[in-house]
Short mmCIF file of C-alpha atoms and ligand atoms in Angstrom, two decimals:
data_model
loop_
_atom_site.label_atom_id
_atom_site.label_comp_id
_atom_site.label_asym_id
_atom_site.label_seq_id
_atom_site.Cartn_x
_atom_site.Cartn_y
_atom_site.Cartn_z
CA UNK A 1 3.17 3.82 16.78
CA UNK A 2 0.92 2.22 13.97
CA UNK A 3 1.72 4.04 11.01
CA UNK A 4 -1.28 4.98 8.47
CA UNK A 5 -0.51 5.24 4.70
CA UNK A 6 -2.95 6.78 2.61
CA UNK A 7 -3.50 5.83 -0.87
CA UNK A 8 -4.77 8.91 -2.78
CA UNK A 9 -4.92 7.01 -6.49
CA UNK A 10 -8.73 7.78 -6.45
CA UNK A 11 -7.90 11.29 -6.66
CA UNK A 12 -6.07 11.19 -9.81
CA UNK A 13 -8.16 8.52 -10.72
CA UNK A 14 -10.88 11.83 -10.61
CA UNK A 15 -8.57 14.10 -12.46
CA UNK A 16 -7.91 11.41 -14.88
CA UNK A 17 -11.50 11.39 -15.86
CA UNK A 18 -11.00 14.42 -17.75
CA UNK A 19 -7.38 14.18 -18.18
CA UNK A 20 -7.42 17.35 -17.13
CA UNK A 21 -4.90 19.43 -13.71
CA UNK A 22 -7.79 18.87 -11.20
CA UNK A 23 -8.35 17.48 -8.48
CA UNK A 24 -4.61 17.27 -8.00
CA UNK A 25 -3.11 14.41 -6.14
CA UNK A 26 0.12 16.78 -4.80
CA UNK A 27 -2.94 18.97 -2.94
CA UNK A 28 -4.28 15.69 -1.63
CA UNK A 29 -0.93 14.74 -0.18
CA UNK A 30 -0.65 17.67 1.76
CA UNK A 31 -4.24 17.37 2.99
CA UNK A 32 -4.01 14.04 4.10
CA UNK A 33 -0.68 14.71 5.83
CA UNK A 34 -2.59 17.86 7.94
CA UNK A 35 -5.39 15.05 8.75
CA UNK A 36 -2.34 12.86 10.51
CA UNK A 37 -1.05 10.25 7.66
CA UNK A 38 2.45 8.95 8.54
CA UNK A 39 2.53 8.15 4.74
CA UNK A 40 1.60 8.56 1.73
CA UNK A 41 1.09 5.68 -1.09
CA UNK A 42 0.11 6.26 -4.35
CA UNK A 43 0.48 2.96 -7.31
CA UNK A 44 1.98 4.34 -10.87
CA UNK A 45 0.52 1.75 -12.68
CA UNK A 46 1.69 0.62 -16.58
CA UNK A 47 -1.11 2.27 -18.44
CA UNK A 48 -0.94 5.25 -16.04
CA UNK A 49 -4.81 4.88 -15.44
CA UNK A 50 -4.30 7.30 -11.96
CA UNK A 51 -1.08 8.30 -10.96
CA UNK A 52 1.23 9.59 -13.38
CA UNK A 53 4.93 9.99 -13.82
CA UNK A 54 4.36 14.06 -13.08
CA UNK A 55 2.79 12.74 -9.50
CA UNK A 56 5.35 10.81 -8.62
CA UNK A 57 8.16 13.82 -9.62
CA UNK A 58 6.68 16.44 -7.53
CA UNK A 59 5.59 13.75 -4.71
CA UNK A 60 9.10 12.74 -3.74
CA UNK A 61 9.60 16.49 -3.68
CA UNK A 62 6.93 17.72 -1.69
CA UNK A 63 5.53 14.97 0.53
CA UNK A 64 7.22 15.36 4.07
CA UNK A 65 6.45 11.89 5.51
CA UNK A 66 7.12 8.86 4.13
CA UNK A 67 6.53 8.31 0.11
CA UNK A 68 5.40 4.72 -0.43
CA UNK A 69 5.58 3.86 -4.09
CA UNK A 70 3.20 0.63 -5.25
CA UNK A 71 4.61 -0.60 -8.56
CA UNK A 72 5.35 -3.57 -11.06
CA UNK A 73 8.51 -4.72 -11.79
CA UNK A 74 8.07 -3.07 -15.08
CA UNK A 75 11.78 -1.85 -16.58
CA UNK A 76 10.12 1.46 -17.02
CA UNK A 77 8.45 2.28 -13.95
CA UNK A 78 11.62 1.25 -11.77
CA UNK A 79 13.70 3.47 -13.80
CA UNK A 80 11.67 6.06 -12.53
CA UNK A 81 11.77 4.37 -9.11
CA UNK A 82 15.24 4.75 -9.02
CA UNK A 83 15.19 8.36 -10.37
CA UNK A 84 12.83 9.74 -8.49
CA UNK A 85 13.86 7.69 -5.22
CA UNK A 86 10.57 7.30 -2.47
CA UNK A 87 11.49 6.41 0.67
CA UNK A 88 9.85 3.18 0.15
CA UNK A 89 8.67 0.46 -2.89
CA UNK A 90 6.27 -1.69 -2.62
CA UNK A 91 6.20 -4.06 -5.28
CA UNK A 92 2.89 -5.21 -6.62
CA UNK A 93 1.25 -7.83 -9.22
CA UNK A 94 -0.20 -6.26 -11.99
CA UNK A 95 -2.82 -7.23 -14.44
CA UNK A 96 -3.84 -4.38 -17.27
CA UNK A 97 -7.74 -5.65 -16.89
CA UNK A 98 -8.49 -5.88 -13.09
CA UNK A 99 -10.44 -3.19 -11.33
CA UNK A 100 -7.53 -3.26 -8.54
CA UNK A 101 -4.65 -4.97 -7.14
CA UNK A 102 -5.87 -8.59 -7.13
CA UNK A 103 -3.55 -11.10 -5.02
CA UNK A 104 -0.48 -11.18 -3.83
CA UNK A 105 3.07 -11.00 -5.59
CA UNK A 106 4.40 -14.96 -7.09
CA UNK A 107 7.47 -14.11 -5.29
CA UNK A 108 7.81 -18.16 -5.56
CA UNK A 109 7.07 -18.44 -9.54
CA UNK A 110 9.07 -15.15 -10.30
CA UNK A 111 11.83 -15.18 -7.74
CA UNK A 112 14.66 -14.05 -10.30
CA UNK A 113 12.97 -10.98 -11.69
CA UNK A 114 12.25 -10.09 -8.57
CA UNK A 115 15.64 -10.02 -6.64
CA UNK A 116 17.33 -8.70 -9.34
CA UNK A 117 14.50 -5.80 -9.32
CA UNK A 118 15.01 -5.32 -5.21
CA UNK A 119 18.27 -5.01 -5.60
CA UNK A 120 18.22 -2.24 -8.21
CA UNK A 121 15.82 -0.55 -5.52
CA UNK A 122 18.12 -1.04 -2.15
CA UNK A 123 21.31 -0.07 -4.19
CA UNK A 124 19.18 3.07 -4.77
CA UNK A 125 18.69 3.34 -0.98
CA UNK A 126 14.94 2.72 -1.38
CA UNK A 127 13.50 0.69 0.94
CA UNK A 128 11.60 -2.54 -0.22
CA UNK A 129 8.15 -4.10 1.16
CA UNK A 130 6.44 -7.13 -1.48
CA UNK A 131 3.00 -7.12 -1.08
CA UNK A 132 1.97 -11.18 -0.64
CA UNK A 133 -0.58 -13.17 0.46
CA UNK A 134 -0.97 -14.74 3.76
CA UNK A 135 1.37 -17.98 2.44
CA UNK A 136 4.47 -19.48 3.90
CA UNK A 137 5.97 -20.37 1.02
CA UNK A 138 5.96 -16.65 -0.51
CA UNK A 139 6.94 -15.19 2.80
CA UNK A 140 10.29 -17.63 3.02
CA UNK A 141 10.77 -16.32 -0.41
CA UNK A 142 10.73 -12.67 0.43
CA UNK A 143 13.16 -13.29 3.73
CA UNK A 144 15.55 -14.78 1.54
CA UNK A 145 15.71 -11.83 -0.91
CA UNK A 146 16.56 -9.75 2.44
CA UNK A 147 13.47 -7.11 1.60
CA UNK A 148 13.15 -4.48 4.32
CA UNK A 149 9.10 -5.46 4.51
CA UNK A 150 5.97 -7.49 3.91
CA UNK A 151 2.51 -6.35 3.13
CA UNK A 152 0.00 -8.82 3.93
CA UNK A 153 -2.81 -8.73 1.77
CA UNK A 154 -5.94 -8.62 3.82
CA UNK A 155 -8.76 -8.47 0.71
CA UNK A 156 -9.65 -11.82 1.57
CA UNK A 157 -10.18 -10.98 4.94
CA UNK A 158 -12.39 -7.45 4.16
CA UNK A 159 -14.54 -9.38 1.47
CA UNK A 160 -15.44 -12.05 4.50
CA UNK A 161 -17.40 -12.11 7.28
CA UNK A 162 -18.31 -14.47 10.44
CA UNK A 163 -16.35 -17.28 10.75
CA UNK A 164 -14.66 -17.02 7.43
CA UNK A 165 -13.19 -13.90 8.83
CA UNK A 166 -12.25 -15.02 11.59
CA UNK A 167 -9.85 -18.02 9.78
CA UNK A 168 -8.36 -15.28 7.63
CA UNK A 169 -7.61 -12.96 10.63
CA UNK A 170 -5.82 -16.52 11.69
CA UNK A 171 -3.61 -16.92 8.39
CA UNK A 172 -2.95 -13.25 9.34
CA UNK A 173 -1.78 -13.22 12.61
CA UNK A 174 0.31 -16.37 11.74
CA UNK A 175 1.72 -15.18 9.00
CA UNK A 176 2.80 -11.83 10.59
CA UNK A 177 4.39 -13.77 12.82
CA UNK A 178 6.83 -15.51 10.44
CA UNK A 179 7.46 -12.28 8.92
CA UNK A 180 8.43 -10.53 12.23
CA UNK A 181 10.74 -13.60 13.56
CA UNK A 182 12.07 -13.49 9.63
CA UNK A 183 13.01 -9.82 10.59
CA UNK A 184 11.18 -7.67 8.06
CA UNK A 185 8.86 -5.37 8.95
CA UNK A 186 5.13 -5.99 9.11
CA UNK A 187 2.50 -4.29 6.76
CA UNK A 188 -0.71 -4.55 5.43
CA UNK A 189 -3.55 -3.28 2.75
CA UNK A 190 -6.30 -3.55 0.83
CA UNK A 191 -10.20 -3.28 1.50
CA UNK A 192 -9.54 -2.26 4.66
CA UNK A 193 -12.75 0.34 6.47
CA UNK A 194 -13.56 1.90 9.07
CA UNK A 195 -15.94 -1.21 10.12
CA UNK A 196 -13.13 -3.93 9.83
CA UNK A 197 -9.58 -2.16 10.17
CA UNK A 198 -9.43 -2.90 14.33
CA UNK A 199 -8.42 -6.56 14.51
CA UNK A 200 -5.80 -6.16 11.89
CA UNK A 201 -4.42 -3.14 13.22
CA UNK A 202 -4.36 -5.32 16.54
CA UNK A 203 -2.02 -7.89 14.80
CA UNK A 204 1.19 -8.01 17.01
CA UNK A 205 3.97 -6.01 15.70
CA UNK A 206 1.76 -4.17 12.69
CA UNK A 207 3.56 -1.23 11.55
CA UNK A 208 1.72 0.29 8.49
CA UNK A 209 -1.74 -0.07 7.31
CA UNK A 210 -2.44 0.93 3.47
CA UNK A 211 -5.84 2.48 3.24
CA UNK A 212 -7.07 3.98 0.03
CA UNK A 213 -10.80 3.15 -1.24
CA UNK A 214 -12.61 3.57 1.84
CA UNK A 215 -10.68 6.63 3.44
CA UNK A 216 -11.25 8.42 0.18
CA UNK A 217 -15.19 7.47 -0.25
CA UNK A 218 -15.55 9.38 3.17
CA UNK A 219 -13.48 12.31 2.42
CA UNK A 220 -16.38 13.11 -0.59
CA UNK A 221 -18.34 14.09 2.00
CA UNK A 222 -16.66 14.87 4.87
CA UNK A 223 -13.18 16.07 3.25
CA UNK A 224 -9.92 14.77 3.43
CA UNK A 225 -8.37 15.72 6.14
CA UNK A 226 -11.42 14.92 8.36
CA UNK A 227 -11.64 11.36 7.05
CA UNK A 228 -7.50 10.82 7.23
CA UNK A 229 -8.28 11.96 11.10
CA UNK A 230 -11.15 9.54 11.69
CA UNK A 231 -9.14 6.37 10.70
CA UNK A 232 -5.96 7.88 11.95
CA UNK A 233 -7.99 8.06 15.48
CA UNK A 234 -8.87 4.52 15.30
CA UNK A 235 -5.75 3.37 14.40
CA UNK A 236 -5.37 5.06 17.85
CA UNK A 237 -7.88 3.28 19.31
CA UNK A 238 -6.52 0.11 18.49
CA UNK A 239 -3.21 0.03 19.86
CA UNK A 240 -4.14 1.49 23.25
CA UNK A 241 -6.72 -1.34 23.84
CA UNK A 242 -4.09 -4.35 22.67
N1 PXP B 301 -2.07 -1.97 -0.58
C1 PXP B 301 -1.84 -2.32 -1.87
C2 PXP B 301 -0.60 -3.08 -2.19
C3 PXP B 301 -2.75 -1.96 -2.89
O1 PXP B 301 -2.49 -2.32 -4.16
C4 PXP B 301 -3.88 -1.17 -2.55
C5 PXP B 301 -4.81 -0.73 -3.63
O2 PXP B 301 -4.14 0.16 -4.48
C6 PXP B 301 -4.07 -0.83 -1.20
C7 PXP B 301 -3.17 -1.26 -0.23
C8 PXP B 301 -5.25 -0.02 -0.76
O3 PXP B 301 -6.42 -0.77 -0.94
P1 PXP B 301 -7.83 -0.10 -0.74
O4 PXP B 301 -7.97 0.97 -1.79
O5 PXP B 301 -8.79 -1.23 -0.90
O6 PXP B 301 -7.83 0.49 0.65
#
């Protein structure tokens, strides 16, 4: 079964707002979890714009399904990591200026930080996914650090259209490919809607979809667990007509 992770960092990015107890993320959790999330993912990032170390405490004791941490490989935030121990990490770039997660991980360029940083996390029994664009290169990298998974970042492919699309839904469904006959696990995030998340959740072998902006932009309207249930329901879709 395609698993659906929901990001809920736009609810604390709310509370944060007026740094003040509400809308609370741990409430959002549970919500989202009623409306049929297999998981949820929230990103503590360095300057703690969102999520914050509190969140992340009570998450890993309250969240029933999976706990899907998106972080740097910044010493303080995988102390915590290891502490507080998700289920899974997914390690991310990070920039202090951008808006959001930009590109994929340099697993390439940084390759020694990053093992040694994977291996803290496994040793802690957490399981590991690198979030990476749809390159070769950076996907033999993260099958030679023996990480459990692979997030394909698919922002190219929701900021595209026609045949431009198309090509990235290509690099996609190749890449996927190496990842599954390099034995990790196949994931993928980022701009993904309820107008473009059906081809990718088509992609042979996809196991978890990370879905944050849009799912929360509908649940304004139509609440939470309502909009969790929509995309969880095409998610649904999906897989019974591949
Ligand atoms: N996956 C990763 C690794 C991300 O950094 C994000 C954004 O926090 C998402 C998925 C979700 O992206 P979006 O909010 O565009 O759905």
């Amino acid at each position: 079964m395609l698993e659906l992770g929901v990001n809920i960092d736009h609810v604390a990015t709310i509370r944060q707002a007026r740094k003040t107890y509400e809308p609370d993320p741990v409430t959002a959790a549970a919500m989202a979890e009623i409306g049929g999330a297999d998981c949820i993912t929230v990103h503590l990032r360095e300057d703690r714009r969102h999520i914050i170390d509190r969140d992340v405490r009570i998450l890993t004791d309250t969240v029933n399904i999976k706990l899907n941490l998106e972080m740097s490989i910044a010493d303080d935030i995988v102390n915590l990591a290891c502490e507080t121990k998700p289920n899974q990490a997914t390690l991310v770039p990070e920039k202090r200026e951008e808006v959001t997660t930009e590109g994929g991980l340099d697993v390439v360029g940084n390759y020694s930080n990053i093992e040694s940083v994977v291996k803290r996390l496994q040793d802690a029994g957490i399981s590991v996914s690198l979030f990476l664009d749809p390159e070769e290169a950076q996907i033999s990298a993260a099958s030679e650090l023996q990480v459990d998974a692979v997030e394909l970042h698919t922002g190219q492919y929701a900021l595209t259209s026609g045949d431009e699309r198309q090509h990235c839904l290509q690099e996609l469904i190749a890449s996927g490919k190496q990842i599954v006959e390099n034995g990790m696990t196949l994931h993928a995030g980022h701009g993904l809607n309820y107008q473009n998340v059906i081809p990718v959740a088509q992609i042979e072998n996809m196991v978890e979809l990370n879905i944050g902006h849009s799912i929360i932009a509908r649940a304004v309207f139509i609440g939470l667990t309502q909009a969790v249930r929509e995309m969880k329901d095409l998610l649904v879709i999906a897989e019974s007509r591949s």
